Coordinates of C-alpha atoms in Angstrom, one line a residue:
Chain A
M1 CA -40.1 34.8 -36.4
K2 CA -39.9 37.7 -39.2
L3 CA -37.1 35.9 -40.5
S4 CA -38.9 32.5 -40.8
T5 CA -41.4 33.5 -42.8
K6 CA -39.1 35.4 -45.0
K7 CA -37.1 32.3 -45.7
K8 CA -40.2 30.5 -46.2
M9 CA -41.2 33.1 -48.8
S10 CA -37.8 33.0 -50.8
F11 CA -38.2 29.2 -50.4
I12 CA -41.7 29.1 -51.9
T13 CA -40.6 31.8 -54.7
S14 CA -37.8 29.4 -55.6
E15 CA -39.9 26.4 -55.8
V16 CA -42.0 28.2 -58.2
L17 CA -39.5 29.6 -60.2
L18 CA -37.6 26.0 -60.7
V19 CA -40.9 24.3 -61.7
I20 CA -41.4 27.0 -64.4
I21 CA -37.8 26.6 -65.6
S22 CA -37.9 22.9 -65.4
L23 CA -41.1 22.9 -67.5
I24 CA -39.5 25.7 -70.2
V25 CA -36.3 23.4 -70.4
M26 CA -38.3 20.1 -70.8
L27 CA -41.1 21.7 -73.0
P28 CA -39.4 20.8 -76.4
V29 CA -39.1 17.2 -75.4
I30 CA -42.6 16.7 -74.0
L31 CA -44.0 18.5 -77.0
A32 CA -42.2 16.2 -79.2
I33 CA -43.5 13.2 -77.2
S34 CA -47.0 13.9 -77.2
M35 CA -46.6 15.1 -80.8
S36 CA -45.4 11.8 -82.0
F37 CA -48.8 10.3 -80.7
M38 CA -51.1 12.4 -82.5
K39 CA -53.1 11.8 -85.7
P40 CA -52.2 14.2 -88.3
E41 CA -55.4 16.2 -88.1
E42 CA -54.7 16.8 -84.5
V43 CA -51.1 17.8 -85.0
F44 CA -52.5 20.5 -87.5
S45 CA -55.2 21.5 -85.0
F46 CA -55.8 25.2 -84.1
P47 CA -55.1 26.2 -81.7
P48 CA -52.2 23.3 -81.1
K49 CA -52.9 20.6 -78.8
L50 CA -50.9 19.8 -76.3
I51 CA -52.1 16.3 -75.6
P52 CA -52.9 13.9 -77.9
S53 CA -56.3 12.5 -77.7
T54 CA -55.4 8.9 -78.3
L55 CA -52.3 6.9 -78.3
H56 CA -51.8 7.0 -82.1
I57 CA -48.7 4.8 -82.8
Q58 CA -49.2 4.7 -86.3
N59 CA -46.6 7.5 -86.6
Y60 CA -43.7 5.2 -85.2
I61 CA -44.7 2.4 -87.5
E62 CA -44.7 4.8 -90.4
A63 CA -41.2 6.4 -89.3
M64 CA -39.9 3.3 -89.1
Q65 CA -41.0 2.4 -92.7
L66 CA -40.0 5.6 -94.1
V67 CA -36.2 5.4 -92.8
D68 CA -34.9 2.0 -91.5
F69 CA -34.5 3.2 -87.7
K70 CA -34.0 -0.7 -86.6
R71 CA -30.8 -0.7 -88.5
M72 CA -29.7 2.7 -87.7
L73 CA -30.3 2.2 -84.0
L74 CA -28.1 -0.9 -84.3
N75 CA -25.6 1.0 -86.2
S76 CA -25.4 3.7 -83.2
T77 CA -25.3 1.3 -80.9
I78 CA -22.4 -0.5 -82.2
I79 CA -20.6 2.6 -83.0
A80 CA -21.1 4.4 -79.7
F81 CA -20.3 1.1 -77.7
F82 CA -16.8 0.5 -79.5
I83 CA -15.8 4.0 -79.4
T84 CA -16.5 4.0 -75.7
L85 CA -14.5 0.7 -75.4
G86 CA -11.8 2.2 -77.3
K87 CA -11.8 5.5 -75.7
L88 CA -11.7 3.7 -72.4
I89 CA -8.7 1.3 -73.0
T90 CA -6.5 3.9 -74.5
G91 CA -7.6 6.6 -71.6
T92 CA -6.8 4.1 -68.7
L93 CA -3.6 3.0 -70.1
A94 CA -2.3 6.7 -71.0
G95 CA -3.8 8.0 -67.9
Y96 CA -1.7 5.3 -65.9
A97 CA 1.4 6.5 -67.6
F98 CA 1.0 9.9 -66.6
A99 CA -0.1 9.2 -63.1
S100 CA 2.7 6.6 -61.6
F101 CA 5.6 7.1 -64.0
N102 CA 8.1 9.5 -64.4
F103 CA 9.8 9.3 -68.0
K104 CA 11.7 11.5 -70.5
G105 CA 9.3 13.4 -72.7
K106 CA 6.5 13.3 -70.1
K107 CA 5.9 16.8 -70.2
I108 CA 5.9 17.1 -74.1
S109 CA 3.9 14.3 -74.6
F110 CA 1.5 15.9 -72.0
G111 CA 1.3 19.0 -73.9
L112 CA 0.9 17.4 -77.3
L113 CA -2.0 15.5 -75.8
F114 CA -3.5 18.9 -74.2
I115 CA -3.5 20.7 -77.1
T116 CA -6.2 18.3 -79.2
L117 CA -8.5 19.3 -76.4
F118 CA -9.3 22.3 -78.3
L119 CA -9.1 20.8 -81.8
P120 CA -12.1 18.8 -82.6
A121 CA -10.8 16.9 -85.8
E122 CA -13.9 15.6 -86.7
T123 CA -15.1 19.3 -87.4
V124 CA -12.1 21.6 -88.2
M125 CA -10.1 19.2 -90.0
V126 CA -13.1 17.1 -91.4
L127 CA -11.8 17.2 -95.0
P128 CA -8.5 16.0 -94.8
L129 CA -9.4 13.8 -92.3
F130 CA -12.3 12.4 -95.0
L131 CA -9.6 12.4 -97.5
I132 CA -7.3 9.9 -95.2
V133 CA -10.1 7.9 -94.3
K134 CA -11.2 7.6 -98.1
N135 CA -7.7 6.3 -98.8
F136 CA -7.8 3.6 -96.4
G137 CA -11.1 2.5 -98.3
W138 CA -12.9 3.0 -95.0
V139 CA -15.8 5.0 -96.5
N140 CA -19.2 3.4 -95.5
T141 CA -17.6 1.0 -92.8
F142 CA -17.7 1.1 -89.3
W143 CA -13.8 1.6 -89.2
A144 CA -14.3 4.9 -90.5
L145 CA -16.9 5.7 -87.8
I146 CA -15.2 4.0 -84.8
I147 CA -11.7 4.0 -85.1
P148 CA -10.8 8.0 -85.2
F149 CA -12.5 8.4 -82.2
T150 CA -11.0 5.6 -79.9
A151 CA -8.5 7.8 -78.1
S152 CA -8.8 11.1 -76.7
A153 CA -6.9 13.7 -74.3
T154 CA -10.3 14.2 -72.2
N155 CA -10.4 10.4 -71.2
A156 CA -6.4 9.8 -70.5
F157 CA -6.6 13.2 -68.5
L158 CA -9.6 12.1 -66.6
M159 CA -8.1 8.8 -65.9
R160 CA -4.7 10.5 -64.6
Q161 CA -6.8 12.7 -62.2
H162 CA -8.3 9.7 -60.9
F163 CA -5.3 7.5 -60.4
M164 CA -3.3 10.1 -58.9
T165 CA -6.0 10.2 -55.8
I166 CA -5.0 6.7 -55.2
P167 CA -2.5 6.2 -52.3
K168 CA 1.2 5.6 -53.5
E169 CA 1.5 3.1 -50.8
L170 CA -0.9 0.3 -52.4
E171 CA 1.2 0.6 -55.7
D172 CA 4.6 0.2 -53.4
A173 CA 2.8 -2.8 -51.3
A174 CA 1.9 -4.5 -54.5
K175 CA 5.2 -4.3 -55.8
I176 CA 6.9 -5.7 -52.5
D177 CA 4.4 -8.5 -53.0
G178 CA 6.0 -9.1 -56.4
A179 CA 3.7 -7.7 -58.8
T180 CA 4.5 -6.1 -62.0
S181 CA 3.1 -2.7 -63.2
M182 CA 0.7 -4.1 -65.4
E183 CA -0.3 -6.6 -62.5
Y184 CA -0.8 -3.7 -60.3
F185 CA -2.9 -2.1 -63.0
W186 CA -5.3 -4.8 -63.7
K187 CA -6.0 -6.1 -60.2
I188 CA -5.7 -3.1 -58.3
L189 CA -6.2 0.2 -60.0
I190 CA -8.9 -0.7 -62.6
P191 CA -11.3 -2.3 -59.7
L192 CA -10.7 0.7 -57.4
S193 CA -11.4 3.1 -60.3
K194 CA -14.8 1.5 -61.3
P195 CA -17.2 4.4 -60.5
M196 CA -14.8 6.8 -62.4
I197 CA -14.8 4.3 -65.3
G198 CA -18.3 3.7 -65.5
G199 CA -19.0 7.8 -65.4
A200 CA -16.3 8.3 -68.4
A201 CA -18.1 5.3 -70.1
L202 CA -21.3 7.1 -69.9
I203 CA -19.9 10.3 -71.2
N204 CA -18.3 9.0 -74.2
F205 CA -21.2 6.7 -74.8
V206 CA -23.5 9.9 -75.0
Y207 CA -20.6 11.8 -77.2
A208 CA -20.6 9.0 -79.8
W209 CA -24.2 8.6 -80.1
N210 CA -24.8 12.3 -80.9
L211 CA -22.0 12.5 -83.4
Y212 CA -23.6 13.9 -86.4
L213 CA -21.3 16.0 -88.9
W214 CA -18.8 12.9 -89.8
P215 CA -21.6 10.2 -90.0
L216 CA -23.2 12.5 -92.4
I217 CA -20.2 12.7 -94.7
V218 CA -18.5 9.3 -94.3
T219 CA -22.1 7.2 -94.7
M220 CA -23.2 6.9 -98.4
E221 CA -25.6 3.9 -97.9
D222 CA -28.4 3.9 -95.8
K223 CA -27.7 0.7 -94.2
M224 CA -24.5 2.3 -92.6
K225 CA -26.2 5.5 -91.4
T226 CA -27.0 6.5 -87.7
V227 CA -30.1 7.6 -85.9
Q228 CA -29.0 10.9 -85.9
I229 CA -28.7 10.8 -89.7
G230 CA -31.9 9.2 -89.9
V231 CA -33.9 12.0 -88.1
K232 CA -32.3 14.3 -90.8
M233 CA -33.4 12.2 -93.7
L234 CA -37.0 12.2 -92.1
I235 CA -37.1 15.9 -91.8
D236 CA -35.7 16.6 -95.1
G237 CA -37.9 13.9 -96.9
Q238 CA -40.8 15.2 -95.0
G239 CA -40.8 18.4 -95.4
S240 CA -42.7 20.3 -92.6
N241 CA -46.4 18.3 -93.7
N242 CA -45.9 15.1 -91.3
W243 CA -44.8 16.5 -88.1
G244 CA -46.0 13.6 -86.0
V245 CA -43.9 11.3 -88.1
I246 CA -40.7 13.4 -87.5
M247 CA -41.3 13.5 -84.1
A248 CA -41.5 9.9 -83.6
G249 CA -38.2 9.3 -85.3
T250 CA -36.6 12.1 -83.1
I251 CA -38.1 10.4 -79.9
I252 CA -36.7 7.1 -81.4
A253 CA -33.2 8.8 -81.6
L254 CA -33.0 10.8 -78.3
V255 CA -34.7 8.5 -75.9
P256 CA -31.8 5.9 -75.2
T257 CA -29.2 8.7 -74.1
L258 CA -32.1 10.6 -72.6
L259 CA -32.9 7.4 -70.5
I260 CA -29.0 6.8 -69.8
F261 CA -29.1 10.1 -68.5
F262 CA -31.9 10.1 -66.4
A263 CA -31.1 6.5 -64.7
I264 CA -27.6 7.3 -63.7
Q265 CA -27.3 11.2 -63.4
N266 CA -25.3 11.3 -60.5
V267 CA -22.2 9.2 -61.6
F268 CA -22.4 11.4 -64.8
V269 CA -22.2 14.6 -63.2
K270 CA -19.3 13.7 -61.1
S271 CA -17.2 12.4 -63.7
L272 CA -18.1 15.5 -66.1
V273 CA -16.9 17.8 -63.4
S274 CA -13.6 16.0 -62.5
S275 CA -12.6 15.9 -66.0
G276 CA -12.9 19.6 -66.5
L277 CA -11.6 20.9 -63.5
K278 CA -8.0 21.1 -61.6
G279 CA -6.7 21.1 -65.8
Chain B
M1 CA 11.4 -3.0 -68.4
R2 CA 10.0 -0.7 -66.2
K3 CA 11.8 2.0 -68.1
F4 CA 9.6 1.4 -71.3
T5 CA 6.6 0.7 -69.7
P6 CA 4.9 4.3 -69.9
Y7 CA 5.9 4.5 -73.4
I8 CA 4.1 1.1 -74.4
L9 CA 1.1 2.6 -72.3
L10 CA 1.1 6.2 -74.4
I11 CA 1.4 4.3 -77.9
P12 CA -2.1 3.3 -78.4
T13 CA -3.4 7.0 -77.5
F14 CA -0.5 8.5 -79.5
I15 CA -1.1 6.2 -82.8
I16 CA -4.6 7.3 -82.9
I17 CA -4.6 10.7 -82.3
T18 CA -1.2 11.2 -85.0
I19 CA -3.3 9.4 -87.6
F20 CA -6.6 11.2 -87.2
I21 CA -5.7 14.6 -85.6
Y22 CA -2.0 15.6 -86.2
I23 CA -1.6 14.3 -89.6
P24 CA -5.2 15.5 -91.1
T25 CA -3.6 19.2 -89.7
V26 CA -0.6 18.9 -91.2
Y27 CA -2.1 17.6 -94.5
S28 CA -4.8 20.3 -94.3
F29 CA -1.7 22.9 -94.7
R30 CA -0.4 21.0 -97.8
L31 CA -4.0 21.1 -99.2
S32 CA -4.4 24.6 -98.4
F33 CA -1.6 25.8 -101.0
F34 CA -3.3 23.8 -104.1
R35 CA -6.1 24.0 -106.2
Q36 CA -8.3 21.0 -107.7
S37 CA -8.2 21.0 -111.3
P38 CA -12.1 21.2 -113.0
F39 CA -11.9 17.6 -113.3
G40 CA -10.5 16.9 -110.0
N41 CA -7.9 14.8 -111.3
R42 CA -5.1 16.5 -110.5
E43 CA -3.7 19.3 -107.9
I44 CA -2.6 22.7 -109.0
Y45 CA -0.2 24.5 -106.8
V46 CA -1.2 28.1 -106.1
G47 CA 0.7 29.4 -103.3
I48 CA -1.5 31.5 -100.9
K49 CA -3.9 32.2 -103.5
N50 CA -6.6 30.4 -101.5
F51 CA -6.1 32.7 -98.5
T52 CA -6.0 35.7 -100.4
K53 CA -9.4 34.7 -102.0
L54 CA -10.7 34.4 -98.8
F55 CA -9.6 37.7 -97.3
T56 CA -11.0 39.4 -100.3
D57 CA -14.4 37.7 -100.4
P58 CA -17.5 39.6 -98.5
N59 CA -19.1 36.2 -98.1
Y60 CA -16.1 35.3 -95.7
Y61 CA -16.4 38.1 -93.6
R62 CA -19.8 37.9 -93.4
A63 CA -19.7 34.5 -92.2
F64 CA -16.9 35.7 -89.7
G65 CA -19.1 38.4 -88.3
I66 CA -22.2 36.2 -87.8
N67 CA -19.7 33.5 -85.9
I68 CA -18.4 36.5 -83.4
L69 CA -21.9 37.7 -83.0
Y70 CA -23.4 34.4 -82.7
A71 CA -20.4 33.1 -80.3
L72 CA -20.7 36.1 -78.0
I73 CA -24.3 35.8 -77.7
T74 CA -24.6 32.0 -76.9
V75 CA -21.4 32.4 -74.6
T76 CA -22.6 35.2 -72.5
A77 CA -26.5 34.0 -72.2
T78 CA -25.1 30.4 -71.6
I79 CA -22.9 31.6 -68.7
F80 CA -25.0 34.2 -67.1
F81 CA -28.0 31.9 -67.0
A82 CA -26.1 29.1 -65.9
F83 CA -24.9 31.2 -63.0
L84 CA -28.2 32.0 -62.0
L85 CA -29.7 28.9 -62.3
A86 CA -27.1 27.2 -60.3
Q87 CA -28.1 29.6 -57.4
L88 CA -31.8 28.6 -57.5
L89 CA -30.6 24.7 -57.5
N90 CA -27.9 24.9 -55.0
Q91 CA -30.7 25.6 -52.0
K92 CA -31.8 22.8 -49.8
I93 CA -35.4 22.7 -51.0
P94 CA -37.6 19.8 -51.8
G95 CA -37.7 18.4 -55.5
T96 CA -34.1 19.8 -56.1
R97 CA -33.1 16.2 -57.3
F98 CA -36.0 16.4 -59.7
F99 CA -35.3 20.1 -61.0
R100 CA -31.8 19.0 -61.7
L101 CA -32.7 15.9 -63.7
F102 CA -35.0 17.8 -66.1
I103 CA -33.0 20.8 -66.3
F104 CA -29.8 18.9 -67.1
S105 CA -31.5 16.7 -69.8
P106 CA -30.5 18.9 -73.1
Y107 CA -26.8 17.8 -72.2
A108 CA -27.8 14.1 -73.4
I109 CA -29.6 15.3 -76.4
S110 CA -27.5 15.8 -79.8
P111 CA -27.1 19.4 -81.3
A112 CA -29.0 18.0 -84.5
I113 CA -32.2 16.7 -82.2
A114 CA -32.0 19.9 -80.5
G115 CA -32.3 21.5 -83.9
V116 CA -35.4 19.2 -85.0
L117 CA -37.3 20.1 -81.8
W118 CA -36.7 23.5 -82.2
S119 CA -37.7 23.8 -85.9
F120 CA -41.0 22.1 -84.8
L121 CA -41.7 24.5 -81.8
L122 CA -41.0 27.3 -84.3
N123 CA -42.9 26.1 -87.2
P124 CA -45.3 28.7 -88.2
V125 CA -48.0 26.4 -88.9
V126 CA -47.8 23.7 -86.5
G127 CA -45.4 25.2 -83.9
H128 CA -46.5 26.1 -80.3
I129 CA -44.0 29.3 -80.0
N130 CA -46.0 31.0 -83.0
Y131 CA -49.2 30.3 -81.3
V132 CA -48.3 32.2 -78.1
F133 CA -47.0 35.1 -80.2
M134 CA -50.2 35.1 -82.1
K135 CA -52.0 35.3 -79.0
L136 CA -49.7 37.8 -77.3
F137 CA -48.6 40.3 -80.0
G138 CA -50.9 39.2 -83.0
L139 CA -47.7 38.4 -84.6
H140 CA -47.0 35.9 -87.5
V141 CA -43.4 35.4 -87.5
E142 CA -41.7 33.0 -90.1
W143 CA -38.7 32.0 -87.6
L144 CA -36.4 29.6 -89.6
T145 CA -37.0 31.7 -93.0
Q146 CA -36.8 35.0 -92.4
T147 CA -34.0 37.4 -91.2
P148 CA -33.1 38.2 -88.4
F149 CA -35.3 35.6 -87.0
A150 CA -33.6 32.8 -88.3
F151 CA -30.6 33.7 -86.5
I152 CA -32.5 34.4 -83.4
S153 CA -33.7 30.9 -83.5
I154 CA -30.7 29.0 -83.8
V155 CA -29.2 31.3 -80.9
M156 CA -32.2 30.1 -78.8
A157 CA -31.7 26.3 -79.6
S158 CA -27.9 26.8 -78.9
I159 CA -28.5 28.4 -75.5
W160 CA -30.9 25.6 -74.6
K161 CA -28.3 23.0 -75.8
M162 CA -25.3 24.6 -74.1
L163 CA -26.7 25.5 -70.7
P164 CA -26.8 22.4 -68.7
F165 CA -23.0 21.7 -69.2
S166 CA -22.3 25.2 -67.6
L167 CA -24.9 24.7 -65.2
I168 CA -23.6 21.4 -63.9
F169 CA -19.9 23.1 -63.4
Y170 CA -21.3 26.0 -61.5
L171 CA -23.1 23.6 -59.1
A172 CA -20.0 21.9 -58.6
G173 CA -18.2 25.1 -57.9
L174 CA -21.0 26.5 -55.8
Q175 CA -20.8 23.4 -53.3
S176 CA -17.2 24.0 -53.1
I177 CA -17.2 27.2 -51.5
P178 CA -17.0 27.3 -47.8
D179 CA -20.3 27.9 -45.7
S180 CA -18.1 30.2 -43.4
L181 CA -17.3 32.7 -46.2
I182 CA -21.1 33.0 -47.1
E183 CA -22.1 33.5 -43.5
S184 CA -19.6 36.3 -43.0
S185 CA -21.1 38.0 -45.8
L186 CA -24.6 37.6 -44.5
I187 CA -23.6 39.3 -41.0
D188 CA -21.8 41.9 -42.9
G189 CA -25.3 42.7 -44.4
A190 CA -24.5 41.7 -48.0
N191 CA -27.7 41.2 -49.8
L192 CA -28.6 38.3 -52.1
W193 CA -27.5 40.1 -55.5
T194 CA -24.2 41.4 -53.9
R195 CA -23.6 38.1 -52.3
M196 CA -24.0 36.5 -55.8
W197 CA -22.1 38.9 -58.3
K198 CA -19.4 40.5 -55.5
I199 CA -18.7 37.4 -53.6
K200 CA -19.4 34.1 -55.2
F201 CA -19.1 35.2 -58.9
P202 CA -15.4 36.2 -58.5
L203 CA -14.8 33.1 -56.3
L204 CA -15.8 30.8 -59.2
S205 CA -13.9 32.9 -61.7
P206 CA -11.2 29.7 -62.6
I207 CA -14.7 27.9 -63.5
T208 CA -15.8 30.9 -65.6
F209 CA -12.9 31.0 -67.5
Y210 CA -13.2 27.3 -68.2
L211 CA -16.7 27.3 -69.4
V212 CA -16.3 30.6 -71.6
I213 CA -13.3 28.3 -73.3
M214 CA -15.5 25.2 -73.4
T215 CA -18.5 26.9 -74.8
L216 CA -16.7 28.9 -77.3
T217 CA -15.5 25.8 -78.6
S218 CA -19.1 24.4 -78.4
S219 CA -20.5 27.5 -80.5
M220 CA -17.4 27.2 -82.8
F221 CA -18.0 23.5 -84.0
S222 CA -21.1 21.7 -82.5
S223 CA -23.4 24.5 -83.9
F224 CA -22.9 22.7 -87.1
G225 CA -25.9 20.0 -86.3
I226 CA -28.2 23.0 -85.1
I227 CA -27.8 25.3 -88.3
D228 CA -27.8 22.2 -90.8
I229 CA -31.1 20.9 -89.3
M230 CA -32.6 24.1 -88.8
T231 CA -31.9 26.7 -91.4
K232 CA -29.1 25.0 -93.8
G233 CA -27.1 28.4 -93.3
G234 CA -30.1 30.5 -94.7
P235 CA -32.2 32.8 -95.3
V236 CA -29.4 34.3 -97.5
G237 CA -26.7 33.2 -95.6
S238 CA -27.5 35.0 -92.5
T239 CA -26.9 31.8 -90.5
T240 CA -23.5 30.7 -92.0
T241 CA -20.7 30.2 -89.4
L242 CA -17.3 29.7 -90.2
I243 CA -18.1 25.8 -89.7
Y244 CA -21.2 25.7 -91.9
K245 CA -19.2 27.6 -94.7
L246 CA -16.4 25.1 -94.5
Y247 CA -18.7 22.2 -94.9
L248 CA -20.4 23.8 -97.9
D249 CA -16.7 24.5 -99.6
A250 CA -15.8 21.6 -98.8
F251 CA -18.6 19.0 -99.7
A252 CA -21.2 20.8 -101.5
Y253 CA -18.8 23.0 -103.9
Q254 CA -16.0 20.6 -103.8
K255 CA -13.6 23.4 -103.4
T256 CA -10.8 21.4 -101.6
G257 CA -8.2 24.0 -101.5
L258 CA -10.5 27.1 -100.1
A259 CA -12.2 24.6 -97.6
A260 CA -8.5 23.5 -96.6
A261 CA -7.5 27.3 -95.8
Q262 CA -10.6 27.7 -93.6
S263 CA -9.4 24.8 -91.4
I264 CA -6.2 26.3 -91.0
I265 CA -7.8 29.7 -90.1
M266 CA -10.0 28.1 -87.6
F267 CA -7.0 26.1 -86.5
L268 CA -5.2 29.1 -85.7
I269 CA -8.3 30.6 -84.0
M270 CA -8.4 27.7 -81.4
G271 CA -4.4 27.8 -81.4
I272 CA -5.0 31.5 -79.8
V273 CA -7.6 30.4 -77.6
T274 CA -5.6 27.5 -76.4
Y275 CA -2.5 30.1 -75.8
I276 CA -4.7 32.1 -73.6
Y277 CA -6.1 29.1 -71.8
F278 CA -2.7 28.2 -70.9
K279 CA -1.4 31.4 -70.0
N280 CA -4.4 32.0 -67.7
V281 CA -4.1 28.4 -66.0
E282 CA -0.2 28.9 -65.3
K283 CA -1.6 32.5 -63.4
N284 CA -4.3 30.6 -61.5
V285 CA -3.2 28.8 -58.7
H286 CA -7.0 28.3 -57.4
Y287 CA -7.1 25.1 -59.4
Q288 CA -5.4 23.2 -56.7

């Protein structure tokens, strides 16, 4: 009896703690949403308000006028989509090579790939990368924003991990039926890996959508910029006198990834965890 | 045919990482031994002068020191809070799914956007944090434009942004600890705190190790967006980390050689980290 009251107490404590922590973590986002619907005079009211009195959508209209968010949303979508596609194609192929084949140089190529895990080239080597891309004549084009990111060790290893869990007998059976390596890959391996590929797609999409330093450097014209850069333009251009508008722009930029994340979090978390562990 | 298949499968990945990771790295080495002429039209060989310049520059040491402090605080705090929060979220209590949804959410938000959100919260005129500070302590703090508050601000925003990643991994780890282990410790009368730090924490050490490396990488590189939006490296360089200094030298001041030398130094730091990681993983058989 005593134990159960004790248990109940600790449950209630945990519950209360979790509500408080969830609120603290979400507070920046919640406040940004409510700010984005406030009239300027409400934004500057003292003490600061938590909830707007009316749904004032003027901020969104103004943000769209100051910065071409429509175009930037399109750019971000195109870039994130093609980076994701590229990473999935190269990753599944490389993962298949490492999971199902024994070949000369397997260890070395694996090691060469592994090293890149700790070398985010788009930041450490940002200058030479920029100079190379400039030489290609790619500055201000989608090529520069997409192609350098279409392969990664993370994806190759994640796929390898997953393919290794698929019973070898399936491959043997397919071979006996006369399937080639590639037929087995397309017709059996890929369909069986759909959930994993879906999770990897999400992780890649969020990563690409959230790129910042690279697009900042390779896009000169506004029509090539991404939403992340749009938000920077807004905050740099507005100073701190127009927080309602800045927050409207911020919400425009963060809603897509946040919604994806909310909708399919389980798949996401599963893939993320298997990408990191078991090295 | 089957003999060549794996090589063909690997070609796409290797073409991309060769052109966009390996070649830039090699190119960076070359650049670091040259200086741009004043008009930027030719390169002048200067040997290791770029490196000696860096190592005699107090500003570079300062950025180094700031980066070390920043990494230490963000990594330690992120790991510590993530581990504690994972215990809370690992219980079978109502609403856990929603709590997870909310607490994980900063994972999907970019560092740059995190920077905007925190700039707003910390704004001296309209920010809610300042209002609370005023009410509680009667203090008016200029968070983003005063030392040491600017540094504290980027640390807060970074922890908020980095926490979910570690939390997700700890939760997965906790769920993989066999119940029998925990039950036997309960019979031995270990209290909550002991169970957490003396039993669970050591069991999850491979995860902790992986997370230290990952959050360290984050704090070295992903911090760029947060810093660029919130403080632009200021006031008086107090939030200029290595990556931010590199960016300024490369793109604001056009000092190509000097920036390339900084890339090489960061590359070496990451090389050491990678080496340590490898050594440790070889020793760790927990990974199975």
